[in-house]
Amino acid sequence: MSNPYQPQDPNNPYGQQPQQPYGQQPQQPYGQQPQQPYGQQPYGQPQQPYGQQPYGQQPYGQQPFVQGGYAVPNAAGMYAGWGARLGAYILDVLVLLIPSVLVSVITGGGVAASFNLTGNRTASSVAMLIIGTLLNLVITYGYFIYFHGTTGQTIGKKVLNIRVIRRNNQAMDFVAAAKRLAITFASSAVSLLLGIVTFGDSLTTFGIFSLINLAFSIAVLLDYLWPLWDPQKQALHDKVADTLVVRA
């Protein structure tokens, strides 16, 4: 039978582990990794604060956030559908209808009062038409430029939970927001010019201005319909401004 008791070291009668010199780690058996204190990283690896991800990595399931902007989506399901965009635009038109009616009442009364007894236009009536149209344009475009340039969401887009972002991951600004209105602004300018030229005429000739106005009207229609077949659901004005409309 083997002896159940191990021989004792005369220099260590109580079985205590020999103490290491201060600052040195105890030697481990060959092939084993030294044990680290609980919660500490092995030597040579940077320690991460609790709850923080290593630099350049994103928490699981979250989209990377860009300061002042929003990440470009990597899935087709994140693009806003044509129906949501149309619904948001209708809501925005209803919101803008209130100041538009007020401007039309004020300037429209001036236009009616500016006609002479024969019903022909006068300089005053043309001036009131220009003022009223310009005020409506300023209110309309100012509305879209402000909201798209600051938060990417108009009131209609906020209700339907969609947002305008830039494809380069930069924050939306007023320049990008204004570029999105380039096509409709050009169409409005041509319509205004055509309205001034033909205003008050009993017979409107189908001239060069009418052809230009028709061309811009077709372009605006294609602009609004383009997301129906575009892979990234972009309208033409999104391609001009390099923007996307996504789910917020």
PDB file of C-alpha atoms in Angstrom, residues 70-244:
ATOM      1  CA  TYR A  70     -28.071  58.888 -40.900  1.00  0.00           C
ATOM      2  CA  ALA A  71     -26.463  55.796 -42.316  1.00  0.00           C
ATOM      3  CA  VAL A  72     -27.115  54.714 -45.873  1.00  0.00           C
ATOM      4  CA  PRO A  73     -29.382  51.652 -45.825  1.00  0.00           C
ATOM      5  CA  ASN A  74     -27.989  48.356 -47.038  1.00  0.00           C
ATOM      6  CA  ALA A  75     -31.299  46.595 -47.594  1.00  0.00           C
ATOM      7  CA  ALA A  76     -33.993  47.315 -50.159  1.00  0.00           C
ATOM      8  CA  GLY A  77     -36.682  47.045 -47.498  1.00  0.00           C
ATOM      9  CA  MET A  78     -35.407  50.226 -45.818  1.00  0.00           C
ATOM     10  CA  TYR A  79     -36.289  52.475 -48.768  1.00  0.00           C
ATOM     11  CA  ALA A  80     -39.559  54.361 -48.390  1.00  0.00           C
ATOM     12  CA  GLY A  81     -42.251  53.151 -50.758  1.00  0.00           C
ATOM     13  CA  TRP A  82     -43.949  55.298 -53.368  1.00  0.00           C
ATOM     14  CA  GLY A  83     -47.253  55.209 -51.474  1.00  0.00           C
ATOM     15  CA  ALA A  84     -45.644  56.535 -48.279  1.00  0.00           C
ATOM     16  CA  ARG A  85     -43.932  59.312 -50.203  1.00  0.00           C
ATOM     17  CA  LEU A  86     -47.158  60.265 -51.952  1.00  0.00           C
ATOM     18  CA  GLY A  87     -49.074  60.250 -48.664  1.00  0.00           C
ATOM     19  CA  ALA A  88     -46.450  62.473 -47.017  1.00  0.00           C
ATOM     20  CA  TYR A  89     -46.595  64.909 -49.941  1.00  0.00           C
ATOM     21  CA  ILE A  90     -50.400  65.109 -49.752  1.00  0.00           C
ATOM     22  CA  LEU A  91     -50.185  65.884 -46.027  1.00  0.00           C
ATOM     23  CA  ASP A  92     -47.604  68.594 -46.712  1.00  0.00           C
ATOM     24  CA  VAL A  93     -49.834  70.112 -49.402  1.00  0.00           C
ATOM     25  CA  LEU A  94     -52.693  70.242 -46.892  1.00  0.00           C
ATOM     26  CA  VAL A  95     -50.436  71.989 -44.390  1.00  0.00           C
ATOM     27  CA  LEU A  96     -49.319  74.513 -47.021  1.00  0.00           C
ATOM     28  CA  LEU A  97     -52.884  75.072 -48.140  1.00  0.00           C
ATOM     29  CA  ILE A  98     -53.534  77.338 -45.146  1.00  0.00           C
ATOM     30  CA  PRO A  99     -50.960  80.064 -45.962  1.00  0.00           C
ATOM     31  CA  SER A 100     -51.634  79.635 -49.687  1.00  0.00           C
ATOM     32  CA  VAL A 101     -55.314  80.451 -49.226  1.00  0.00           C
ATOM     33  CA  LEU A 102     -54.476  83.510 -47.144  1.00  0.00           C
ATOM     34  CA  VAL A 103     -52.051  84.808 -49.784  1.00  0.00           C
ATOM     35  CA  SER A 104     -54.545  84.133 -52.576  1.00  0.00           C
ATOM     36  CA  VAL A 105     -57.313  85.983 -50.738  1.00  0.00           C
ATOM     37  CA  ILE A 106     -55.126  89.027 -50.186  1.00  0.00           C
ATOM     38  CA  THR A 107     -53.500  89.207 -53.618  1.00  0.00           C
ATOM     39  CA  GLY A 108     -56.494  87.812 -55.505  1.00  0.00           C
ATOM     40  CA  GLY A 109     -58.654  90.652 -54.256  1.00  0.00           C
ATOM     41  CA  GLY A 110     -56.021  93.072 -55.484  1.00  0.00           C
ATOM     42  CA  VAL A 111     -55.971  91.420 -58.908  1.00  0.00           C
ATOM     43  CA  ALA A 112     -59.749  91.662 -59.240  1.00  0.00           C
ATOM     44  CA  ALA A 113     -59.710  95.315 -58.193  1.00  0.00           C
ATOM     45  CA  SER A 114     -56.939  96.090 -60.670  1.00  0.00           C
ATOM     46  CA  PHE A 115     -58.928  95.177 -63.785  1.00  0.00           C
ATOM     47  CA  ASN A 116     -60.533  98.079 -65.577  1.00  0.00           C
ATOM     48  CA  LEU A 117     -64.174  98.129 -66.578  1.00  0.00           C
ATOM     49  CA  THR A 118     -63.467  96.383 -69.886  1.00  0.00           C
ATOM     50  CA  GLY A 119     -61.963  93.381 -68.117  1.00  0.00           C
ATOM     51  CA  ASN A 120     -58.486  93.888 -69.519  1.00  0.00           C
ATOM     52  CA  ARG A 121     -55.383  93.486 -67.430  1.00  0.00           C
ATOM     53  CA  THR A 122     -53.541  96.443 -65.988  1.00  0.00           C
ATOM     54  CA  ALA A 123     -50.059  96.896 -64.591  1.00  0.00           C
ATOM     55  CA  SER A 124     -51.491  96.634 -61.061  1.00  0.00           C
ATOM     56  CA  SER A 125     -53.219  93.339 -61.761  1.00  0.00           C
ATOM     57  CA  VAL A 126     -50.040  91.822 -63.224  1.00  0.00           C
ATOM     58  CA  ALA A 127     -48.038  93.063 -60.232  1.00  0.00           C
ATOM     59  CA  MET A 128     -50.498  91.489 -57.787  1.00  0.00           C
ATOM     60  CA  LEU A 129     -50.322  88.203 -59.714  1.00  0.00           C
ATOM     61  CA  ILE A 130     -46.534  88.196 -59.528  1.00  0.00           C
ATOM     62  CA  ILE A 131     -46.507  89.086 -55.828  1.00  0.00           C
ATOM     63  CA  GLY A 132     -49.046  86.418 -54.932  1.00  0.00           C
ATOM     64  CA  THR A 133     -47.293  83.724 -56.943  1.00  0.00           C
ATOM     65  CA  LEU A 134     -43.868  84.602 -55.547  1.00  0.00           C
ATOM     66  CA  LEU A 135     -45.170  84.594 -51.974  1.00  0.00           C
ATOM     67  CA  ASN A 136     -46.654  81.143 -52.463  1.00  0.00           C
ATOM     68  CA  LEU A 137     -43.411  79.887 -53.978  1.00  0.00           C
ATOM     69  CA  VAL A 138     -41.343  81.309 -51.131  1.00  0.00           C
ATOM     70  CA  ILE A 139     -43.620  79.715 -48.520  1.00  0.00           C
ATOM     71  CA  THR A 140     -43.734  76.351 -50.315  1.00  0.00           C
ATOM     72  CA  TYR A 141     -40.041  76.030 -51.109  1.00  0.00           C
ATOM     73  CA  GLY A 142     -39.025  77.554 -47.796  1.00  0.00           C
ATOM     74  CA  TYR A 143     -41.102  74.913 -46.037  1.00  0.00           C
ATOM     75  CA  PHE A 144     -39.432  71.980 -47.821  1.00  0.00           C
ATOM     76  CA  ILE A 145     -35.913  73.444 -47.725  1.00  0.00           C
ATOM     77  CA  TYR A 146     -36.108  74.194 -44.016  1.00  0.00           C
ATOM     78  CA  PHE A 147     -37.468  70.847 -42.864  1.00  0.00           C
ATOM     79  CA  HIS A 148     -35.428  68.715 -45.273  1.00  0.00           C
ATOM     80  CA  GLY A 149     -32.287  70.734 -44.578  1.00  0.00           C
ATOM     81  CA  THR A 150     -32.530  70.426 -40.801  1.00  0.00           C
ATOM     82  CA  THR A 151     -34.141  67.105 -39.865  1.00  0.00           C
ATOM     83  CA  GLY A 152     -34.844  65.459 -43.216  1.00  0.00           C
ATOM     84  CA  GLN A 153     -38.509  65.273 -42.284  1.00  0.00           C
ATOM     85  CA  THR A 154     -41.394  67.529 -43.201  1.00  0.00           C
ATOM     86  CA  ILE A 155     -44.589  67.290 -41.180  1.00  0.00           C
ATOM     87  CA  GLY A 156     -45.995  64.776 -43.657  1.00  0.00           C
ATOM     88  CA  LYS A 157     -42.849  62.636 -43.602  1.00  0.00           C
ATOM     89  CA  LYS A 158     -42.766  62.704 -39.818  1.00  0.00           C
ATOM     90  CA  VAL A 159     -46.365  61.471 -39.639  1.00  0.00           C
ATOM     91  CA  LEU A 160     -45.614  58.603 -42.043  1.00  0.00           C
ATOM     92  CA  ASN A 161     -42.243  57.860 -40.417  1.00  0.00           C
ATOM     93  CA  ILE A 162     -39.958  58.398 -43.410  1.00  0.00           C
ATOM     94  CA  ARG A 163     -36.902  60.606 -43.811  1.00  0.00           C
ATOM     95  CA  VAL A 164     -34.619  62.158 -46.453  1.00  0.00           C
ATOM     96  CA  ILE A 165     -30.918  61.329 -46.101  1.00  0.00           C
ATOM     97  CA  ARG A 166     -27.797  61.861 -48.203  1.00  0.00           C
ATOM     98  CA  ARG A 167     -26.077  58.907 -49.829  1.00  0.00           C
ATOM     99  CA  ASN A 168     -22.605  60.065 -48.762  1.00  0.00           C
ATOM    100  CA  ASN A 169     -23.536  59.721 -45.062  1.00  0.00           C
ATOM    101  CA  GLN A 170     -23.284  63.469 -44.546  1.00  0.00           C
ATOM    102  CA  ALA A 171     -25.964  65.398 -42.719  1.00  0.00           C
ATOM    103  CA  MET A 172     -28.715  67.036 -44.739  1.00  0.00           C
ATOM    104  CA  ASP A 173     -28.235  70.747 -45.300  1.00  0.00           C
ATOM    105  CA  PHE A 174     -30.037  73.552 -47.088  1.00  0.00           C
ATOM    106  CA  VAL A 175     -27.979  73.144 -50.277  1.00  0.00           C
ATOM    107  CA  ALA A 176     -28.937  69.489 -50.688  1.00  0.00           C
ATOM    108  CA  ALA A 177     -32.539  70.320 -49.810  1.00  0.00           C
ATOM    109  CA  ALA A 178     -32.619  73.075 -52.440  1.00  0.00           C
ATOM    110  CA  LYS A 179     -31.183  70.759 -55.108  1.00  0.00           C
ATOM    111  CA  ARG A 180     -34.118  68.403 -54.562  1.00  0.00           C
ATOM    112  CA  LEU A 181     -36.431  71.213 -55.684  1.00  0.00           C
ATOM    113  CA  ALA A 182     -34.519  72.154 -58.846  1.00  0.00           C
ATOM    114  CA  ILE A 183     -36.899  70.424 -61.268  1.00  0.00           C
ATOM    115  CA  THR A 184     -40.109  71.667 -59.673  1.00  0.00           C
ATOM    116  CA  PHE A 185     -38.637  75.149 -59.212  1.00  0.00           C
ATOM    117  CA  ALA A 186     -37.771  75.362 -62.919  1.00  0.00           C
ATOM    118  CA  SER A 187     -41.258  74.189 -63.812  1.00  0.00           C
ATOM    119  CA  SER A 188     -42.817  76.774 -61.483  1.00  0.00           C
ATOM    120  CA  ALA A 189     -40.667  79.548 -62.961  1.00  0.00           C
ATOM    121  CA  VAL A 190     -41.765  78.668 -66.498  1.00  0.00           C
ATOM    122  CA  SER A 191     -45.407  78.469 -65.398  1.00  0.00           C
ATOM    123  CA  LEU A 192     -45.124  81.868 -63.757  1.00  0.00           C
ATOM    124  CA  LEU A 193     -43.589  83.364 -66.870  1.00  0.00           C
ATOM    125  CA  LEU A 194     -46.260  81.817 -69.069  1.00  0.00           C
ATOM    126  CA  GLY A 195     -48.959  83.108 -66.734  1.00  0.00           C
ATOM    127  CA  ILE A 196     -47.600  86.646 -66.930  1.00  0.00           C
ATOM    128  CA  VAL A 197     -47.361  86.582 -70.719  1.00  0.00           C
ATOM    129  CA  THR A 198     -50.871  85.217 -71.267  1.00  0.00           C
ATOM    130  CA  PHE A 199     -52.552  86.816 -68.234  1.00  0.00           C
ATOM    131  CA  GLY A 200     -55.851  88.488 -69.115  1.00  0.00           C
ATOM    132  CA  ASP A 201     -55.776  87.575 -72.788  1.00  0.00           C
ATOM    133  CA  SER A 202     -59.068  86.381 -74.180  1.00  0.00           C
ATOM    134  CA  LEU A 203     -57.289  83.933 -76.505  1.00  0.00           C
ATOM    135  CA  THR A 204     -54.169  82.139 -75.334  1.00  0.00           C
ATOM    136  CA  THR A 205     -51.869  81.217 -78.195  1.00  0.00           C
ATOM    137  CA  PHE A 206     -50.140  77.862 -78.076  1.00  0.00           C
ATOM    138  CA  GLY A 207     -46.652  79.303 -78.518  1.00  0.00           C
ATOM    139  CA  ILE A 208     -43.126  78.503 -77.444  1.00  0.00           C
ATOM    140  CA  PHE A 209     -43.823  79.191 -73.753  1.00  0.00           C
ATOM    141  CA  SER A 210     -46.679  76.718 -73.778  1.00  0.00           C
ATOM    142  CA  LEU A 211     -44.435  74.048 -75.296  1.00  0.00           C
ATOM    143  CA  ILE A 212     -41.747  74.669 -72.680  1.00  0.00           C
ATOM    144  CA  ASN A 213     -44.335  74.591 -69.928  1.00  0.00           C
ATOM    145  CA  LEU A 214     -45.681  71.293 -71.265  1.00  0.00           C
ATOM    146  CA  ALA A 215     -42.172  69.812 -71.337  1.00  0.00           C
ATOM    147  CA  PHE A 216     -41.517  70.794 -67.731  1.00  0.00           C
ATOM    148  CA  SER A 217     -44.920  69.474 -66.688  1.00  0.00           C
ATOM    149  CA  ILE A 218     -44.042  66.080 -68.191  1.00  0.00           C
ATOM    150  CA  ALA A 219     -40.662  66.183 -66.415  1.00  0.00           C
ATOM    151  CA  VAL A 220     -42.355  66.885 -63.076  1.00  0.00           C
ATOM    152  CA  LEU A 221     -44.773  64.010 -63.648  1.00  0.00           C
ATOM    153  CA  LEU A 222     -41.907  61.626 -64.442  1.00  0.00           C
ATOM    154  CA  ASP A 223     -40.073  62.944 -61.393  1.00  0.00           C
ATOM    155  CA  TYR A 224     -42.891  61.944 -59.071  1.00  0.00           C
ATOM    156  CA  LEU A 225     -43.445  58.565 -60.771  1.00  0.00           C
ATOM    157  CA  TRP A 226     -39.775  57.561 -60.995  1.00  0.00           C
ATOM    158  CA  PRO A 227     -39.598  55.774 -57.590  1.00  0.00           C
ATOM    159  CA  LEU A 228     -42.106  53.205 -58.893  1.00  0.00           C
ATOM    160  CA  TRP A 229     -39.415  51.485 -60.979  1.00  0.00           C
ATOM    161  CA  ASP A 230     -36.155  52.775 -59.517  1.00  0.00           C
ATOM    162  CA  PRO A 231     -34.147  50.109 -57.577  1.00  0.00           C
ATOM    163  CA  GLN A 232     -33.433  52.538 -54.715  1.00  0.00           C
ATOM    164  CA  LYS A 233     -36.871  54.192 -54.886  1.00  0.00           C
ATOM    165  CA  GLN A 234     -35.268  57.481 -55.946  1.00  0.00           C
ATOM    166  CA  ALA A 235     -37.170  60.214 -57.704  1.00  0.00           C
ATOM    167  CA  LEU A 236     -35.365  62.309 -60.300  1.00  0.00           C
ATOM    168  CA  HIS A 237     -34.907  65.102 -57.768  1.00  0.00           C
ATOM    169  CA  ASP A 238     -33.241  62.571 -55.429  1.00  0.00           C
ATOM    170  CA  LYS A 239     -30.740  61.740 -58.169  1.00  0.00           C
ATOM    171  CA  VAL A 240     -30.031  65.445 -58.702  1.00  0.00           C
ATOM    172  CA  ALA A 241     -29.362  65.980 -54.983  1.00  0.00           C
ATOM    173  CA  ASP A 242     -27.884  62.489 -54.358  1.00  0.00           C
ATOM    174  CA  THR A 243     -30.413  61.749 -51.635  1.00  0.00           C
ATOM    175  CA  LEU A 244     -32.540  58.799 -50.543  1.00  0.00           C
TER     176      LEU A 244
END
